[in-house]
XYZ file of C-alpha atoms in Angstrom:
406
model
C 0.000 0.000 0.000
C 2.795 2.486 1.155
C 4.808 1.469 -2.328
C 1.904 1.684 -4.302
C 1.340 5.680 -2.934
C 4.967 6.882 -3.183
C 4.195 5.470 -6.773
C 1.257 7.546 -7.210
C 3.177 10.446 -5.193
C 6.352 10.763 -7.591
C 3.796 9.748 -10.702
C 2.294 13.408 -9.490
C 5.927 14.751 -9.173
C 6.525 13.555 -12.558
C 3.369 15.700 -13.966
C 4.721 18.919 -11.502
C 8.345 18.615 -13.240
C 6.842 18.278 -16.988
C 5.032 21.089 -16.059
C 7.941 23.131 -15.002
C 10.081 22.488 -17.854
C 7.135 23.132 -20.543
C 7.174 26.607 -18.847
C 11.079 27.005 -18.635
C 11.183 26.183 -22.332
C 8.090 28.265 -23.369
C 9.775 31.791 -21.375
C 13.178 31.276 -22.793
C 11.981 31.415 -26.241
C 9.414 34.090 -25.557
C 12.585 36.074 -24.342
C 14.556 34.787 -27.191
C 11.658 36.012 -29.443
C 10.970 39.304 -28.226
C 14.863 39.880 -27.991
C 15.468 39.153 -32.168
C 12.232 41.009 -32.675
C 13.913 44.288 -31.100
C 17.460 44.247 -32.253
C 16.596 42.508 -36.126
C 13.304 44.251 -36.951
C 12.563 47.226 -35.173
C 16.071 48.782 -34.731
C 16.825 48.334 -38.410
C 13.793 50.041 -39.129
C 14.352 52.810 -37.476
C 18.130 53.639 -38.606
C 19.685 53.318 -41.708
C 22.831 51.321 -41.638
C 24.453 49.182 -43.955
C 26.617 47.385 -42.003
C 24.553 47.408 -38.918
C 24.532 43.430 -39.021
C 28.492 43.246 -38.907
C 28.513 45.437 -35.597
C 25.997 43.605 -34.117
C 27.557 40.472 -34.540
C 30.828 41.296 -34.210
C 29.801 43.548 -30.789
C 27.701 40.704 -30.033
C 30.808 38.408 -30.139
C 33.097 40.433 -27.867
C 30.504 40.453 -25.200
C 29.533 36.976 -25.339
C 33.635 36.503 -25.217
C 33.638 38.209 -22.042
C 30.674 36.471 -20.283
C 32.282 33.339 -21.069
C 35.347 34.383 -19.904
C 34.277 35.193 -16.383
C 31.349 32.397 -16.143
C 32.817 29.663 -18.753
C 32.480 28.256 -21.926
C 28.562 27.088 -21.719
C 26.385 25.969 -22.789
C 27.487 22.533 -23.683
C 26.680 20.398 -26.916
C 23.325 18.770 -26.669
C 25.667 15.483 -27.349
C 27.501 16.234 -24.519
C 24.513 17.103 -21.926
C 23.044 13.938 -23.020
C 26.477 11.559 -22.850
C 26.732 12.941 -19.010
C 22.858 12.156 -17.698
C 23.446 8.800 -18.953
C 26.794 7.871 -17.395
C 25.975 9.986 -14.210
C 22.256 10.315 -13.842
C 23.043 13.721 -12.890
C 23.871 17.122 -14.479
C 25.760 20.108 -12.494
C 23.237 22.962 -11.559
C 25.550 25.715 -9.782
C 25.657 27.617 -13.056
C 22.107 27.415 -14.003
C 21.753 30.734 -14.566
C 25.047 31.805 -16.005
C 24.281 28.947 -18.732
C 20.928 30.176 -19.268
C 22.727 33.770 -20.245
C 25.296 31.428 -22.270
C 22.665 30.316 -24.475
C 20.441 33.355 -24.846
C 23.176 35.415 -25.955
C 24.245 34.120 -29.151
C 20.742 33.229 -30.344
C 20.149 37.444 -29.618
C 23.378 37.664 -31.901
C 21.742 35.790 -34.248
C 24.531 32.847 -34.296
C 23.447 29.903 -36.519
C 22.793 28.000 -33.840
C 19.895 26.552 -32.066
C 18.349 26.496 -28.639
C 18.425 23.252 -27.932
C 21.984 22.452 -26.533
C 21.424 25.793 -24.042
C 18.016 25.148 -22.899
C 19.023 20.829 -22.138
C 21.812 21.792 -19.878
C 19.755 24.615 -17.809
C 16.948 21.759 -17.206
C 18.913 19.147 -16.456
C 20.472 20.596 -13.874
C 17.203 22.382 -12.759
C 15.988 18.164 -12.467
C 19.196 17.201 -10.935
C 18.514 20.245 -8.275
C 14.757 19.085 -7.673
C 15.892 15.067 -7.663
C 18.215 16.441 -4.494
C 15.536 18.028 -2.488
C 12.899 15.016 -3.006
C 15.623 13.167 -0.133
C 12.352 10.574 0.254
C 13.344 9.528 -3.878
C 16.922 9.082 -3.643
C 17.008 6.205 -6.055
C 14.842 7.806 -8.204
C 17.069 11.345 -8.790
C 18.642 9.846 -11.710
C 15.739 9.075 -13.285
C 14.182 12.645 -12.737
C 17.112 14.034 -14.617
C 16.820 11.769 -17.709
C 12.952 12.328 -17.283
C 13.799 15.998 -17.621
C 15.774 15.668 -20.371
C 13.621 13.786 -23.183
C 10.475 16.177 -21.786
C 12.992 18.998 -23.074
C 14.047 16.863 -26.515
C 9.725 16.721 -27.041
C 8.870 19.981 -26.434
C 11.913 22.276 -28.037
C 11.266 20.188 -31.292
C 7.697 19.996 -31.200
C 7.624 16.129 -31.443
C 6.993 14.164 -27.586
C 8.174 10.551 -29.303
C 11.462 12.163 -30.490
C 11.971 13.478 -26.970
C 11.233 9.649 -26.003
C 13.118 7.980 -28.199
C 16.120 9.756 -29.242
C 17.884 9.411 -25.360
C 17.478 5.883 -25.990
C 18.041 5.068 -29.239
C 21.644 3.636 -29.620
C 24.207 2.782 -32.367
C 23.906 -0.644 -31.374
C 21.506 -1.760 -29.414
C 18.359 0.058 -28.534
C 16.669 -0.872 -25.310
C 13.296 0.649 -23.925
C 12.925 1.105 -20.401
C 10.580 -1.001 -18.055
C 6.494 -0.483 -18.037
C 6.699 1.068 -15.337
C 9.769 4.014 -16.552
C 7.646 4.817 -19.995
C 4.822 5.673 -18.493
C 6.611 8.615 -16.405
C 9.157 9.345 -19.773
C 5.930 9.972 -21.717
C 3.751 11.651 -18.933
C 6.516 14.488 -18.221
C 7.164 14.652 -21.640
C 3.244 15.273 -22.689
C 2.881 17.652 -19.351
C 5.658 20.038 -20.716
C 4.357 19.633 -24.132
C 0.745 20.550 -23.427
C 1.805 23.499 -21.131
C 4.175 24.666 -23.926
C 1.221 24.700 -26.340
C -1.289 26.268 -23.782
C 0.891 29.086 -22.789
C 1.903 29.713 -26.822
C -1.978 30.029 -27.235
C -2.411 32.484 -24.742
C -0.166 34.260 -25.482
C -0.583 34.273 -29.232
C 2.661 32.230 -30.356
C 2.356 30.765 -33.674
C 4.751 27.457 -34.987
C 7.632 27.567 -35.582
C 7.563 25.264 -38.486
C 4.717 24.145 -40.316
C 4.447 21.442 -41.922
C 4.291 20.876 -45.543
C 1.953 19.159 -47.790
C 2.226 16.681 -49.983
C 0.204 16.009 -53.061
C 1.736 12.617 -54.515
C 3.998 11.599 -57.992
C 4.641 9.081 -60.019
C 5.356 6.071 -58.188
C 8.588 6.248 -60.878
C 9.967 9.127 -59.214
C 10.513 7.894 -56.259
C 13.801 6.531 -57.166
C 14.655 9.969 -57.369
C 15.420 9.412 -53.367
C 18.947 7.644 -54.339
C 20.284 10.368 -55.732
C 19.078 12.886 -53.414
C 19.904 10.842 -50.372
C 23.255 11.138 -52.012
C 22.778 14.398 -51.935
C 22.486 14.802 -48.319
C 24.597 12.673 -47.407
C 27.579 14.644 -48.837
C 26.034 17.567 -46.769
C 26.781 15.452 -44.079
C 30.328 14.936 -45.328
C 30.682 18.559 -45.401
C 29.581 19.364 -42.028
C 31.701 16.767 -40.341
C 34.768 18.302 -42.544
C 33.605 21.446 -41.125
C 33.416 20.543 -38.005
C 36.860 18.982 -37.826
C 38.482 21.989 -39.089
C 36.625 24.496 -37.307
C 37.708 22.407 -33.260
C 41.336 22.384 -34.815
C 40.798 26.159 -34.758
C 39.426 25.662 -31.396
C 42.180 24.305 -30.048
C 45.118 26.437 -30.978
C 42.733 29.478 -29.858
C 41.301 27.243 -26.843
C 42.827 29.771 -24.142
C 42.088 33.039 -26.014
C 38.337 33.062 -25.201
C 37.032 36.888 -26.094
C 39.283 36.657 -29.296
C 37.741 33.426 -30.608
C 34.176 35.213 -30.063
C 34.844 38.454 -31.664
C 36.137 36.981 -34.460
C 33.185 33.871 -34.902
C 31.078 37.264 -34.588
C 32.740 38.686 -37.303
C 32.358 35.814 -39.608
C 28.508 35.597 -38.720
C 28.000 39.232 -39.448
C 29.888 39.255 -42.725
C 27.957 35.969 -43.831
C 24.790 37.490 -42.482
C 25.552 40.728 -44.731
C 25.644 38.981 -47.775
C 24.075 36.044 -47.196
C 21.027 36.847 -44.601
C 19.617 33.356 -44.679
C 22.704 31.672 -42.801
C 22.148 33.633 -39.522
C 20.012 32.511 -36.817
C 18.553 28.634 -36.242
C 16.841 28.598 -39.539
C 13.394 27.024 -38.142
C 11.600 30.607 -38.944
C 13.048 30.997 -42.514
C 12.419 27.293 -43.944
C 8.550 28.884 -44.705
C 10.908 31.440 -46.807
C 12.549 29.330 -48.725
C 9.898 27.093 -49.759
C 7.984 29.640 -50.746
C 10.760 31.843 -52.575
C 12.953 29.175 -53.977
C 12.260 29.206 -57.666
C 13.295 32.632 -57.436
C 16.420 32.141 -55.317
C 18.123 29.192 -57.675
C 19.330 26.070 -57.118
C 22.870 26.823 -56.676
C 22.734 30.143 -54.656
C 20.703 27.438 -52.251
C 23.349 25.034 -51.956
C 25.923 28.040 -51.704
C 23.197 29.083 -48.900
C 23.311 25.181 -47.360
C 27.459 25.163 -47.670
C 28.095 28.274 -46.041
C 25.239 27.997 -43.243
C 27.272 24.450 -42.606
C 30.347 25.701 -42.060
C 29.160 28.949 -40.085
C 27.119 26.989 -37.574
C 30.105 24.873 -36.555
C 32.438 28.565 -36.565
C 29.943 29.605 -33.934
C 30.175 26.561 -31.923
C 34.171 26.326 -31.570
C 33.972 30.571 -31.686
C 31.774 30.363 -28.739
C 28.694 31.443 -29.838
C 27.479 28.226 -28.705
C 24.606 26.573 -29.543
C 22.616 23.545 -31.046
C 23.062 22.172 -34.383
C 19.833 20.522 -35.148
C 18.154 23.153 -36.510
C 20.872 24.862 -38.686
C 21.023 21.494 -40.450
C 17.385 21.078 -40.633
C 17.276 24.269 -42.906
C 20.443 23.185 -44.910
C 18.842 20.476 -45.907
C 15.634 21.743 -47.165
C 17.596 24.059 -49.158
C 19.394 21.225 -50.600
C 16.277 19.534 -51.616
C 14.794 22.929 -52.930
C 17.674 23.220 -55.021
C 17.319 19.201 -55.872
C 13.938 19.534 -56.804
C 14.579 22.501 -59.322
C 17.265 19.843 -60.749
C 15.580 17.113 -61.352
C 12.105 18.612 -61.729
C 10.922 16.547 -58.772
C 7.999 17.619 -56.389
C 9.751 20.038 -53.804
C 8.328 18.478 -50.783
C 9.509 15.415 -51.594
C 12.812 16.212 -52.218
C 13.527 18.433 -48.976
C 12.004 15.690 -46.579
C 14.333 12.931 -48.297
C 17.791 15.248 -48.409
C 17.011 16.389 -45.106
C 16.134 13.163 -43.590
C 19.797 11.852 -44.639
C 21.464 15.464 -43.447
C 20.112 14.837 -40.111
C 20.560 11.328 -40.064
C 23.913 11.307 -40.802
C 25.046 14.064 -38.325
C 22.815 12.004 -35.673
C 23.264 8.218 -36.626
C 19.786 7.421 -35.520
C 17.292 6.694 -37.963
C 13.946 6.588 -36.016
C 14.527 9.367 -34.028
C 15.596 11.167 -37.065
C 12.299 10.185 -39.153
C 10.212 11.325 -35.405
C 11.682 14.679 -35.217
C 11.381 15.457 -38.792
C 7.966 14.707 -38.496
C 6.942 18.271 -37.297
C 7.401 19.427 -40.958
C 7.138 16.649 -43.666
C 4.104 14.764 -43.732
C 3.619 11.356 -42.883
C 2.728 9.773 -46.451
C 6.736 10.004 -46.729
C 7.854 8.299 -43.679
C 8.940 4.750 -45.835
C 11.096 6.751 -48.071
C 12.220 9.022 -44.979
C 12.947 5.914 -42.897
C 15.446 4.738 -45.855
C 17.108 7.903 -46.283
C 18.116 7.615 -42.479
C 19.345 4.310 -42.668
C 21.182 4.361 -45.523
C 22.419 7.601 -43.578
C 23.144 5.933 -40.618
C 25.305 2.459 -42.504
C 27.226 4.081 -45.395
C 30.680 5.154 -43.649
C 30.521 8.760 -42.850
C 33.783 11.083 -41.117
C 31.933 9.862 -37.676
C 34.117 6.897 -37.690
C 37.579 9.738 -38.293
C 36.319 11.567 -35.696
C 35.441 8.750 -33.124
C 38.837 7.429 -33.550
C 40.515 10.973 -32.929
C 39.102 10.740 -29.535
């Protein structure tokens, strides 16, 4: 009887923290919001300055280079937040709110990053904090963190059974927790989703990303999805070339920490000045380029992709820190845009098929990558999706370079 109500008791626990993080997640990005709003629409509108996006950036960048220097080099990789919780059950909270300003910062800058890596590391902790006061659930503080963690995944990405599954998907084996774990994984996670979406209505917040529709082909042109798997699979190539040159940067610069800033600032403000569609995330200008990309051409979009590749890992080892999911998410609907004007292809289908093998090569987890991707291509195209990531996930990829670097 007692077991069965401290069940019931950290079940309702469970709903409390879900709640908690929904709201965490929903006020940074109303901040975040209201922040690029101000200093990328209304400023700019009121002054006339050509290279107002260089000093932004490149102000932005010395500033961020100085918080880090006296609070650290936060927020860490989403990778990295994740790897820890899983070995430890337990993520360091004392710099909560220094990391929260580590992640806001650059996203203000408009960095080509994403929120996800900042906003994972702040709740984690937050979970590791609240696992520490409940002294009556000891055993169960681990699990609160990791419960904290895929509510986060679900609710930054818009998709609960990514948030679910992509913790505990693996390269080898994947193995779901007991009965009893799922049902508090998927009741936090659909808490801090539902709150998310409740306070968004209220207060008028639209999506993100919508999704797209899809009309059907020819059942001939779906073999189209070889070559433009291809496609984003050498995107992936790219971004893992990137990324190795970009932390070789890193580490010659490691202990110069405002320098490396100023100048990843001045590389994102130069990009942004010619090429505006590489700064920020990406999620609010893949609605742009679907709309626009006749008109833009297919190679200024894979110039576009390219660039937006290599300038989201700059900001990363520059310290403009970040998440990469989205970045690539929008790299590699402008490589199917630009695919589709190619072959003459349907555009929908192309963008969910050469992003699907972006993302699934830079994550290596083909489920979770057909889940989250879910939130913008429809669900006629999960088969060919689900192939994309797999072929993604088997053909050898610069992962294997970098793995044995370590």
């Amino acid at each position: 009887m007692k077991r069965a109500k401290n069940s019931v008791l950290f079940l309702f626990y469970t709903i409390i923290l879900g709640a908690i993080v929904g709201a965490v997640i929903w006020a940074f990005l109303k901040v975040m919001n209201l922040g690029i709003e101000f200093l990328w629409v209304y400023v700019p509108s009121q002054i006339d300055f050509p290279l107002y996006t260089l000093c932004v950036c490149t102000v932005g960048g010395f500033l961020i280079g100085l918080w880090k220097k006296k609070f650290g080099d936060y927020p860490e990789e989403l990778n990295v937040v994740i790897g820890r919780v899983k070995k430890t059950g337990r993520y360091p909270y004392g710099n909560v709110f220094s990391t929260l300003g580590s992640a806001l910062f650059p996203l203000l800058a408009g960095a080509s990053v994403g929120p996800e890596a900042g906003l994972t590391g702040v709740i984690a902790g937050l979970c590791t904090w609240v696992g520490d006061k409940l002294k009556r659930y000891k055993k169960e503080v681990e699990e609160l963190t990791a419960i904290g963690l895929s509510a986060t995944l679900g609710t930054i990405f818009r998709s609960p059974m990514f948030g679910f599954i992509e913790p505990i998907e693996s390269d080898r084996d994947t193995k779901l927790p007991q009965t009893s774990k799922i049902v508090l994984y998927l009741t936090a996670i659909l808490s801090s989703f539902g709150i998310f979406i409740l306070l968004n209505k209220l207060t008028g917040g639209g999506v993100a990303m919508e999704s797209m529709e899809f009309g059907g082909m020819k059942l001939a042109e779906y073999l189209y999805a070889i070559p433009i798997t291809a496609a984003g699979i050498i995107a992936g190539y790219l971004y893992f070339i990137f990324k190795k040159l970009t932390s070789a940067v890193h580490k010659k610069f490691v202990r110069f920490t405002v320098l490396r800033a100023v100048a990843g600032g001045l590389l994102l403000g130069t990009s942004g000045t010619f090429l505006p569609l590489t700064m920020f995330a990406g999620e609010h200008q893949i609605s742009e380029v679907t709309e626009t990309f006749g008109k833009i051409g297919a190679v200024m979009l894979i110039v576009i992709a390219v660039v937006k590749l290599l300038l989201t890992n700059i900001c990363i080892d520059s310290g403009l820190k970040g998440g990469h999911f989205f970045p690539v998410i929008f790299c590699g609907v402008c490589i199917g845009c630009a695919m589709s004007l190619l072959l003459g292809v349907n555009m929908v289908f192309c963008a969910a098929i050469a992003t699907t093998a972006l993302v699934g090569h830079t994550l290596k987890k083909p489920l979770a990558t057909v889940l989250l991707l879910m939130i913008v291509f429809p669900a006629r195209l999960i088969p060919v999706m689900l192939f994309a990531a797999a072929a993604a996930k088997f053909i050898p990829t610069p992962t294997v370079l970098l793995a044995k670097e370590k």
